[in-house]
Short mmCIF file of C-alpha atoms and ligand atoms in Angstrom, two decimals:
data_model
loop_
_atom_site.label_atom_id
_atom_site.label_comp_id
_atom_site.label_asym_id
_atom_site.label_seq_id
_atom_site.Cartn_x
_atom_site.Cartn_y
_atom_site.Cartn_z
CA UNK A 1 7.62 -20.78 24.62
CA UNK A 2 5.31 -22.42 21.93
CA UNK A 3 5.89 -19.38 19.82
CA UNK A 4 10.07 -20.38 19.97
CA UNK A 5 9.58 -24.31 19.44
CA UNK A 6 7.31 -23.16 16.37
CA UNK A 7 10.39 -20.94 15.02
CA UNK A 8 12.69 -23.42 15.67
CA UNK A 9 10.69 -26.27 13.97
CA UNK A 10 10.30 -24.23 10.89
CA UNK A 11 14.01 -23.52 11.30
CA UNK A 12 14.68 -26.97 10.80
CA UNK A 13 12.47 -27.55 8.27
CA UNK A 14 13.57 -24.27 6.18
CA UNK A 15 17.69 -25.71 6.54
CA UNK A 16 16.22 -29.61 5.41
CA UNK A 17 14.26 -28.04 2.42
CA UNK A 18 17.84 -25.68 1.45
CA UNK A 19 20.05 -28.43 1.05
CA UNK A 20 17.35 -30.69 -0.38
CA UNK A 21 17.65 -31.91 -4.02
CA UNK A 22 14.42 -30.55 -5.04
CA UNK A 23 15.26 -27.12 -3.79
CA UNK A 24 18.43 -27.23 -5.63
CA UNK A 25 16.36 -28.73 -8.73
CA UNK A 26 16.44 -26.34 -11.95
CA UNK A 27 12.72 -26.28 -12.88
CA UNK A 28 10.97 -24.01 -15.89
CA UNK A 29 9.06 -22.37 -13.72
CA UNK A 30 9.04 -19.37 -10.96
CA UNK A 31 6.40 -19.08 -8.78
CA UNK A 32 5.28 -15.84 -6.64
CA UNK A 33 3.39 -16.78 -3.92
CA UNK A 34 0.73 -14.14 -3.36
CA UNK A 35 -0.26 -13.44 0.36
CA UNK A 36 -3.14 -10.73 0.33
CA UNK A 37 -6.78 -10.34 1.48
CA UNK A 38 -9.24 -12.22 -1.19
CA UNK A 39 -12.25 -12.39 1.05
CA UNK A 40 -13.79 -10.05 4.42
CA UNK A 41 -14.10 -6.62 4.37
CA UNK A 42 -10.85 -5.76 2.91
CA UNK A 43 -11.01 -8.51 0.22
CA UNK A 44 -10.55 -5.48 -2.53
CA UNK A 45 -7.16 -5.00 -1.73
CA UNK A 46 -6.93 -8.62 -2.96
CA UNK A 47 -8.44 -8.28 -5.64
CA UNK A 48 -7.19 -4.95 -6.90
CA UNK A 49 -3.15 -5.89 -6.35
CA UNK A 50 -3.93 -9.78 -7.65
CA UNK A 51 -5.53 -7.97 -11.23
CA UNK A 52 -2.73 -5.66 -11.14
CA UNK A 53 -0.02 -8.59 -11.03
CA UNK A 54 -2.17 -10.38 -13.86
CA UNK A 55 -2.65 -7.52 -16.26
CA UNK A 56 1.16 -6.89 -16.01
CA UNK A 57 1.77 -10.66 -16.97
CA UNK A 58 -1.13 -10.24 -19.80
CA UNK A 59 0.49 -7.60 -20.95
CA UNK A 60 4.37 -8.87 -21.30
CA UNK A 61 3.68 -12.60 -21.40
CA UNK A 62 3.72 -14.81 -18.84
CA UNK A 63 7.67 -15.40 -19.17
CA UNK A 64 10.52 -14.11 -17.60
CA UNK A 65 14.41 -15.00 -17.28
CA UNK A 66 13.63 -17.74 -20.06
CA UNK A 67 11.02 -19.26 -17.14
CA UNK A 68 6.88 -19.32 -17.04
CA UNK A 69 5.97 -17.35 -13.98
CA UNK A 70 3.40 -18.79 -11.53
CA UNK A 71 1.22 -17.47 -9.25
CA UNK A 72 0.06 -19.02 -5.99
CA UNK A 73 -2.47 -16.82 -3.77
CA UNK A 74 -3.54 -17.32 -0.59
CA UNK A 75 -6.50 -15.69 1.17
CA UNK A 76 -5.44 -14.17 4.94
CA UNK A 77 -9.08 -12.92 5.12
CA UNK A 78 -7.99 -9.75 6.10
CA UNK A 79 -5.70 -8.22 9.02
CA UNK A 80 -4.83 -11.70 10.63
CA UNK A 81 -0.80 -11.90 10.96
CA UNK A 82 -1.40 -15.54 12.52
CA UNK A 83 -3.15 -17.20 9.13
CA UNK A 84 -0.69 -14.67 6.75
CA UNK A 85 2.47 -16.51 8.56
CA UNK A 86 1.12 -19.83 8.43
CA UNK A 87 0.28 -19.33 5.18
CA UNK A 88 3.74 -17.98 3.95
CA UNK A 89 5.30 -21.00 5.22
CA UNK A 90 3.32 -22.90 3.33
CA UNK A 91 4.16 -21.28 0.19
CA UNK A 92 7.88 -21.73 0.62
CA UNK A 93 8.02 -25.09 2.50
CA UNK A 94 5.20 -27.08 -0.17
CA UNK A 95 4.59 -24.68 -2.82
CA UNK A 96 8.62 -23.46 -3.22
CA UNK A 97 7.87 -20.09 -4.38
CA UNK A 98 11.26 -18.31 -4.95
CA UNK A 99 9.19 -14.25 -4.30
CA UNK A 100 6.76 -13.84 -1.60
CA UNK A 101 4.49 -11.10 -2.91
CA UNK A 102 0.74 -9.35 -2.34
CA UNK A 103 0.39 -7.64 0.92
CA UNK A 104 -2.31 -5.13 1.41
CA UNK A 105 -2.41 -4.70 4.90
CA UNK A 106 0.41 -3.99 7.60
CA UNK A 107 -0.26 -6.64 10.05
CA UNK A 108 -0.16 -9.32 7.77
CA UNK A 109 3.55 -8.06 6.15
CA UNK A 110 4.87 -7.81 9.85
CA UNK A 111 3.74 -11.50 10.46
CA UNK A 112 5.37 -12.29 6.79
CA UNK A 113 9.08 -10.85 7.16
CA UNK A 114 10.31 -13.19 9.66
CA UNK A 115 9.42 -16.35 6.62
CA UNK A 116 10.84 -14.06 4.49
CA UNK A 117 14.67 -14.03 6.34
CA UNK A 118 14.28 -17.32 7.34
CA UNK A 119 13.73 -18.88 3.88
CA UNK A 120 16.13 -16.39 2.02
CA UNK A 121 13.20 -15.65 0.18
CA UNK A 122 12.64 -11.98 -1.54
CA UNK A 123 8.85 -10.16 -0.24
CA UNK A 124 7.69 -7.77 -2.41
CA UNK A 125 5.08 -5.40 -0.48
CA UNK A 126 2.50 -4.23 -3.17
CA UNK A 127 0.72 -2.25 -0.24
CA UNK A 128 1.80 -2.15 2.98
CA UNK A 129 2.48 0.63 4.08
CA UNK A 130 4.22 0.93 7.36
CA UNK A 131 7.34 2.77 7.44
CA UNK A 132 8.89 0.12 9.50
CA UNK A 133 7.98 -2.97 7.33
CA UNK A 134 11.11 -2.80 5.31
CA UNK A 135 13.49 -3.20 8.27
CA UNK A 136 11.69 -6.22 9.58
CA UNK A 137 13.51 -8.19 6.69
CA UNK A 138 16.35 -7.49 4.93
CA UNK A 139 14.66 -9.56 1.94
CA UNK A 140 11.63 -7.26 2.04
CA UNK A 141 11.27 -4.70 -1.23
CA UNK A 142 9.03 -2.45 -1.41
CA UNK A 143 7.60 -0.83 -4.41
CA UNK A 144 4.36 0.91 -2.76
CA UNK A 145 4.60 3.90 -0.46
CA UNK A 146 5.03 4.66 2.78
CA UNK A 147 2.21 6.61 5.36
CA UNK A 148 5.08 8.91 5.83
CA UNK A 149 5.82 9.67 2.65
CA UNK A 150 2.48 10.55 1.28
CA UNK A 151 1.79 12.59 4.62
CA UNK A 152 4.55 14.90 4.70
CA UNK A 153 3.36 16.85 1.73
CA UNK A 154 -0.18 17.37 2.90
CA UNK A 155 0.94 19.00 5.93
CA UNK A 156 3.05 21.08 4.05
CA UNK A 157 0.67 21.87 1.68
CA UNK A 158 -1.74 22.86 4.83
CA UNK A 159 0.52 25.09 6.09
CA UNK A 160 1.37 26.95 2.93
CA UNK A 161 -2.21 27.38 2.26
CA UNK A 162 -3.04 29.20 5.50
CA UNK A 163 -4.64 26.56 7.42
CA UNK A 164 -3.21 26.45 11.28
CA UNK A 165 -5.38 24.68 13.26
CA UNK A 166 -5.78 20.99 12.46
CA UNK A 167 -7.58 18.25 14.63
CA UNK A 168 -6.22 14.92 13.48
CA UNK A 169 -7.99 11.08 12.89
CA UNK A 170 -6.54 7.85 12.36
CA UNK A 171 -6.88 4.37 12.35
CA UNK A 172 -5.49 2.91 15.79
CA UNK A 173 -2.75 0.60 13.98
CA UNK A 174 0.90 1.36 12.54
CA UNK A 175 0.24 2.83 9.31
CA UNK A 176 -2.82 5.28 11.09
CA UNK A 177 -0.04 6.14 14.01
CA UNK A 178 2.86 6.74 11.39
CA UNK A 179 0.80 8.93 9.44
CA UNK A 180 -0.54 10.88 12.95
CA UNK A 181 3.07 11.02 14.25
CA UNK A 182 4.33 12.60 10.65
CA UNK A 183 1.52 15.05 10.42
CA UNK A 184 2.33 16.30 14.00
CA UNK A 185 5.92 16.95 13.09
CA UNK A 186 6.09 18.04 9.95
CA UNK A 187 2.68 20.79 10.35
CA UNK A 188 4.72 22.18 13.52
CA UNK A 189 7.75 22.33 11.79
CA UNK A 190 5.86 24.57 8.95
CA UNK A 191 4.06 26.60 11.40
CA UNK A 192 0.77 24.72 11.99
CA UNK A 193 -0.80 23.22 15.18
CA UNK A 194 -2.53 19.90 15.71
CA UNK A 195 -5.48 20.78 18.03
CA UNK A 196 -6.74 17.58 19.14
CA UNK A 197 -6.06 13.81 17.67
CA UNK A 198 -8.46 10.71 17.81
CA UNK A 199 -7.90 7.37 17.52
CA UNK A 200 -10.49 5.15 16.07
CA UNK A 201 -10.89 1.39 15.98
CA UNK A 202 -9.36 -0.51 12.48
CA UNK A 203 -12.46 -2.49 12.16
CA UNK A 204 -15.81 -1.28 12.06
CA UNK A 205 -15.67 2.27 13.76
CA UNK A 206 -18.65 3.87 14.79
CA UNK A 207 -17.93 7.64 13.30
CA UNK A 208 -20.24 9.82 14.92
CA UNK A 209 -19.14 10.54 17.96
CA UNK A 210 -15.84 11.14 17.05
CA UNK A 211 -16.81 13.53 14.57
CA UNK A 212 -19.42 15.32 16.81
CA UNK A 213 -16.05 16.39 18.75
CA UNK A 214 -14.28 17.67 16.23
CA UNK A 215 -16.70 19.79 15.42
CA UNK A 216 -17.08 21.10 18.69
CA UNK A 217 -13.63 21.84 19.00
CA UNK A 218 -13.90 23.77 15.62
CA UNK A 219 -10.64 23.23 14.03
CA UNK A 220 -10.07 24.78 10.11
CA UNK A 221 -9.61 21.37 9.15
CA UNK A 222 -9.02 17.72 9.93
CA UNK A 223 -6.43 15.76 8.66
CA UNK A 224 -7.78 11.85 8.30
CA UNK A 225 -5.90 8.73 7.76
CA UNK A 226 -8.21 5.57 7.63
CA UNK A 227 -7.40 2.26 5.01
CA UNK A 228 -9.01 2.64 1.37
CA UNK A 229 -12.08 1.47 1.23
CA UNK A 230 -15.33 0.79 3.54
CA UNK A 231 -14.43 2.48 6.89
CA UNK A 232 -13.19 5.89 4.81
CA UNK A 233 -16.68 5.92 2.91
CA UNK A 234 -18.20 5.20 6.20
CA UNK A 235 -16.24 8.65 7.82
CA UNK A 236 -17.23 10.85 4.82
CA UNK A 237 -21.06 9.70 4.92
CA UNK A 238 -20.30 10.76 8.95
CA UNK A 239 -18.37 14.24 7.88
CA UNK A 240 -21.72 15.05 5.51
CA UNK A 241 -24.03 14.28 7.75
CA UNK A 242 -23.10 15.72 10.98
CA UNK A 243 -22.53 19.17 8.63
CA UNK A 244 -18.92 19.35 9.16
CA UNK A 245 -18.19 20.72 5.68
CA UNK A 246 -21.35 23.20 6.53
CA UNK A 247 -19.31 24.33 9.71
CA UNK A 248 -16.23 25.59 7.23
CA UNK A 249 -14.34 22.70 8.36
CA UNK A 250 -12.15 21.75 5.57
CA UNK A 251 -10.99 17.88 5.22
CA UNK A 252 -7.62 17.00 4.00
CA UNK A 253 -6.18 13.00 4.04
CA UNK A 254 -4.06 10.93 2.51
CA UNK A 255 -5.02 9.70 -0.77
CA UNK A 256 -5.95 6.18 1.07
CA UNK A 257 -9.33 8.02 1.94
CA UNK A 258 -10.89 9.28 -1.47
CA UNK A 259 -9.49 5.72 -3.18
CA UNK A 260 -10.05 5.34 -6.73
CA UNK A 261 -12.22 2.16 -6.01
CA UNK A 262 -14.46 4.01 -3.65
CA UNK A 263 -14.33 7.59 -4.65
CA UNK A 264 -17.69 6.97 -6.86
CA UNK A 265 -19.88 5.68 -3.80
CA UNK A 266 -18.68 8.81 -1.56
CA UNK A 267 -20.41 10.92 -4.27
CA UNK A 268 -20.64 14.87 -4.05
CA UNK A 269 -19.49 14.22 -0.61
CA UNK A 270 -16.09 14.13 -1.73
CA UNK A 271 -15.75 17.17 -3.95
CA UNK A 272 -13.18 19.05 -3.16
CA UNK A 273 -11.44 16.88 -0.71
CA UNK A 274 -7.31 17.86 -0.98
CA UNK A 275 -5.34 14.76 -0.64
CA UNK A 276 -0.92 13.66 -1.21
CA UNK A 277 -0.91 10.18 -2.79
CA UNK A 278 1.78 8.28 -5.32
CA UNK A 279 -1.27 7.28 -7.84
CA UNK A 280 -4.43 8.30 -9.20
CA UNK A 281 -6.28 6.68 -11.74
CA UNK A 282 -6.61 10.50 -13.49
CA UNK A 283 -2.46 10.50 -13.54
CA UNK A 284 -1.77 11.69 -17.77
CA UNK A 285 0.76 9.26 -19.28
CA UNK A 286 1.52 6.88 -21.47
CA UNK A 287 2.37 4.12 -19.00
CA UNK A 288 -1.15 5.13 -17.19
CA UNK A 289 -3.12 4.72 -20.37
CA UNK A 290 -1.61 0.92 -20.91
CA UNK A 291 -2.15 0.04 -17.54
CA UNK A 292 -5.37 0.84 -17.38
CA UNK A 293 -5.99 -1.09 -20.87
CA UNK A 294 -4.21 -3.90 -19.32
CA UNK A 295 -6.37 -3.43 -16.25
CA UNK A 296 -9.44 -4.19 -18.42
CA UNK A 297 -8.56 -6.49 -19.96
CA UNK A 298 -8.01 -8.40 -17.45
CA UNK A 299 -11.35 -7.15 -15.28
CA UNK A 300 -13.68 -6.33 -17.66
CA UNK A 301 -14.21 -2.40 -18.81
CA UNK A 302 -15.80 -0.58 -16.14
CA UNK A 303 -13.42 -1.44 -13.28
CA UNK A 304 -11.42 1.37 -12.15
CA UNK A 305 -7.33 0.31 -10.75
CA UNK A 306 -6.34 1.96 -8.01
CA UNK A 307 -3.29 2.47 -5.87
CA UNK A 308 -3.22 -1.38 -4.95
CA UNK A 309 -3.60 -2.43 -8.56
CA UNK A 310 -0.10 0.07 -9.46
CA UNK A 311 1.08 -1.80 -6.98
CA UNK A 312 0.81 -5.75 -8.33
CA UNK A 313 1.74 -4.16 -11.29
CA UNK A 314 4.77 -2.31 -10.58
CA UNK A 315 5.39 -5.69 -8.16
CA UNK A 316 5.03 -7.80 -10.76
CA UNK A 317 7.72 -5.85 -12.83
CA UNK A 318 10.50 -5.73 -10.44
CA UNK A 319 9.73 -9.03 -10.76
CA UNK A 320 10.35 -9.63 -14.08
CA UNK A 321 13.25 -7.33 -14.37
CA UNK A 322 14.51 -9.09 -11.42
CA UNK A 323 14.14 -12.40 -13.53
CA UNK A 324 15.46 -10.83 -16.68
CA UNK A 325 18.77 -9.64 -14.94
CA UNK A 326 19.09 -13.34 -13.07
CA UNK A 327 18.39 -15.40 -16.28
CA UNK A 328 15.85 -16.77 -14.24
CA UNK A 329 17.86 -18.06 -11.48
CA UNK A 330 16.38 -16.89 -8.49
CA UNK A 331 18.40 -17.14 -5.46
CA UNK A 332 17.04 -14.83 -2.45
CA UNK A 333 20.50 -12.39 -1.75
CA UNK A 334 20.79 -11.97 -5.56
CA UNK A 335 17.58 -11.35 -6.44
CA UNK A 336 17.49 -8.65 -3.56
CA UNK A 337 20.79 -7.42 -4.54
CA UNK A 338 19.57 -7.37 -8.26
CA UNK A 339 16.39 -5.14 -6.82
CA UNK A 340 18.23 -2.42 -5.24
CA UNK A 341 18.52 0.72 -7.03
CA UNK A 342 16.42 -0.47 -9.78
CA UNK A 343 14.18 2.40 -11.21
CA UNK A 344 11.10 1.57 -13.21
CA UNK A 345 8.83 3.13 -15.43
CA UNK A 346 5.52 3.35 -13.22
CA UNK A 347 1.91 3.96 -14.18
CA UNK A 348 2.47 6.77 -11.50
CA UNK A 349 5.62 8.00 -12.91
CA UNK A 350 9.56 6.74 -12.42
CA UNK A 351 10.16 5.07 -9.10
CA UNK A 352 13.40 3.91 -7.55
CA UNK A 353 14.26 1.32 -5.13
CA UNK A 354 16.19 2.92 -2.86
CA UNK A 355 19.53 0.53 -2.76
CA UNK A 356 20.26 1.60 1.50
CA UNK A 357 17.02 0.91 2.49
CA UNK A 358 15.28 -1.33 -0.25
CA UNK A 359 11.84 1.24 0.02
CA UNK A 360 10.21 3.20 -2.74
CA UNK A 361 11.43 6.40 -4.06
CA UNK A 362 8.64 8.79 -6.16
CA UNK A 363 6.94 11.78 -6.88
CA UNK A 364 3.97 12.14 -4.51
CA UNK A 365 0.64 14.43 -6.33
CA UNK A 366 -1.37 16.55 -4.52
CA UNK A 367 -4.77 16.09 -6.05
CA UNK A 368 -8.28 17.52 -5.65
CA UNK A 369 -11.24 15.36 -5.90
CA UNK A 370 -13.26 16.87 -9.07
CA UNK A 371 -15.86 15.72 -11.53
CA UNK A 372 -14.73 14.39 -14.84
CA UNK A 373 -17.14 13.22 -17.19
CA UNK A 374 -19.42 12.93 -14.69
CA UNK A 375 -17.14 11.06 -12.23
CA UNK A 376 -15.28 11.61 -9.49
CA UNK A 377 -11.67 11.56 -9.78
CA UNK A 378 -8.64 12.68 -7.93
CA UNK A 379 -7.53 15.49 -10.17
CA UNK A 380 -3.17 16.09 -9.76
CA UNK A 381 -2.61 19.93 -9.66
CA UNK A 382 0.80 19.68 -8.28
CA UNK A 383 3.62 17.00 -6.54
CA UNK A 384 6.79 17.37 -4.69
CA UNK A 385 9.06 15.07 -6.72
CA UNK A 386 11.30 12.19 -5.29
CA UNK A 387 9.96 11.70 -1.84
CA UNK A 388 12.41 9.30 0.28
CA UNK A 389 10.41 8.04 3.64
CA UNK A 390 10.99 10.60 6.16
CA UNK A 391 10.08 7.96 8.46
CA UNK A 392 14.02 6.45 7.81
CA UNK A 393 15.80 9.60 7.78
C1 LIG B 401 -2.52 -0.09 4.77
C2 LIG B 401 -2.10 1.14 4.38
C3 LIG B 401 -2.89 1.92 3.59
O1 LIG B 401 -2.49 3.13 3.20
C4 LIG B 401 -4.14 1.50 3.17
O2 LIG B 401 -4.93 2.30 2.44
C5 LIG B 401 -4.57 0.28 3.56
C6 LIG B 401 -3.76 -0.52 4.37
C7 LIG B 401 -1.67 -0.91 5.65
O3 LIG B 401 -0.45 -0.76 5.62
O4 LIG B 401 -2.22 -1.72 6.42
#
């Protein structure tokens, strides 16, 4: 009931600030309103996409469509759709953002994409990675990936290289239970079997345990699906130390789990780890190389972009191209309309916006984790070009 009166309210106050003078009010700027995670344990997806969007506008100038762009970002301390909705509204009803953009984690994009419709007001998902995200709204674009996508070619890849037996581990939320349901169906469908599959907590999970059964059940390998970051550092210190890789259990992920921004603190651990993923920070190109200049420049040398970081960037250019093409008159069905089927020149390589479903069309790599100059890296060795998201086919 108090959820309806709240929808309604904002109704009202969305269809008051439409047909308000202000909203109809040419102005010289455009602002993005930026809803990620700045602070909590997952406040480095905030910080990696929000550097991302920055070093793109460092980069090309901070104008677009003949306007100054604008950013406005707003903490939702991590996976808490309540504070990202509340905070949404309050980027289109005060701030008047014409893109909602940012979103690292799934919950917080779910909350989002009702705002979105309501306020006719493009969301670009920079992370998010929930198959299901882009039909919440049909103003939602995303230029990320998908769980998916990325998984589908590691269980083919698993298949092809002998391995049959596979326990699977993910995160107990939508992206973890996409990514279980796809590696289920596609590793049958090439031959394999899934042995046994765990579910384990999105905050905080104690690993031990769950890997102690695993390795009792002795499976060639496990496939793992946990968020970049803390909790898949936390599983590979686990994997180590109960002697799973000492059992001849081999680990295979998604690229989510040997992250670019963590891959140095999982050490030797990591070596050798197979993952599918749409970036690494080892990618060879031109467009990789100025990115990760860019990236610097905007972070200080040192810092290392990840997968999040492609993603403000790339973000930020559909963006501007969306701008360009608009003259910088931003109205929500046009600038959605101007989105679809736009490819763009990635860090990772082309990527298209698929015009029938408004989600991300690429190559996905599969990599090896390997030393480079004394650093770990996710090393591409091969990539199954234009992945679509199974999950909508
Ligand atoms: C999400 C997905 C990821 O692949 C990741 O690494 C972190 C978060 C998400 O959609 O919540």
């Amino acid at each position: 009931m108090m959820f309806a009166r709240r929808c309604f309210v904002f109704s009202l106050a969305v269809a008051a600030f439409l047909s308000s003078p202000a909203a109809a009010a040419a102005d010289d700027t455009i602002k993005v309103g930026v809803v990620v995670e700045m602070s909590g344990p997952f406040a480095p997806y905030g910080h990696q996409i929000t550097n991302g969007m920055r070093a793109y506008m460092k980069a090309h100038g901070e104008k677009a469509g003949g306007k100054k762009i604008e950013l406005v970002v707003k903490d939702t301390t991590g996976p808490a759709p309540d504070l990202a909705r509340r905070v949404a509204q309050e980027l289109v009803m005060r701030d008047h953002v014409q893109f909602l953009a940012g979103f690292g984690l799934t919950p917080n994009a779910m909350a989002v994409a009702s705002v979105a419709t309501e306020a006719r007001v493009p969301m670009i998902v920079m992370n998010a990675a929930t198959s299901a995200i882009t039909a919440k709204s049909p103003y939602v674009v995303r230029v990320s990936f998908t769980l998916p996508q990325v998984t589908a070619p590691i269980a083919e890849w698993a298949a092809k290289n002998k391995i049959k037996k596979v326990y699977t581990l993910v995160s107990d939320y939508a992206p973890g239970l996409d990514a279980e349901a796809t590696f289920k169906k596609v590793f049958a469908a090439n031959g394999g079997e899934v042995v046994g599959a765990l579910r384990v907590p999105l905050k905080n999970p104690e690993f031990a345990p769950f890997v102690q059964r695993i390795k009792d059940a002795k499976p060639e390998a496990v496939f793992i699906f946990t968020p970049a970051g803390e909790t898949a550092v936390a599983f590979m210190k686990a994997f180590s130390e109960r002697g799973l890789d000492k059992a001849g259990i081999k680990l295979i992920a998604t690229g989510d789990v040997t992250d670019d921004d963590v891959i140095d603190a999982m050490g030797a651990a990591a070596l050798g780890v197979i993952t599918t993923h749409h970036y690494s920070a080892a990618h060879k190109s031109p467009e990789n190389d100025a990115f990760k200049q860019a990236y610097a420049a905007v972070t200080g040398a040192g810092a290392r972009p990840n997968f999040m970081a492609v993603g403000g960037w790339d973000g930020m250019h559909l963006i501007y191209e969306v701008a360009n093409k608009l003259g910088g008159k931003i109205e929500g069905d046009k600038a959605v309309a101007a989105a679809k089927g736009m490819t763009i020149q990635s860090p990772r390589g082309a990527i298209l916006i698929d015009p029938a479903t408004r989600d991300v069309v690429q190559d996905i790599y599969v990599r090896k984790v390997q030393k480079v100059d004394g650093k770990y890296f996710n090393v591409e060795f091969d990539k199954v070009a234009k992945v679509k998201d199974p999950g909508k086919s």
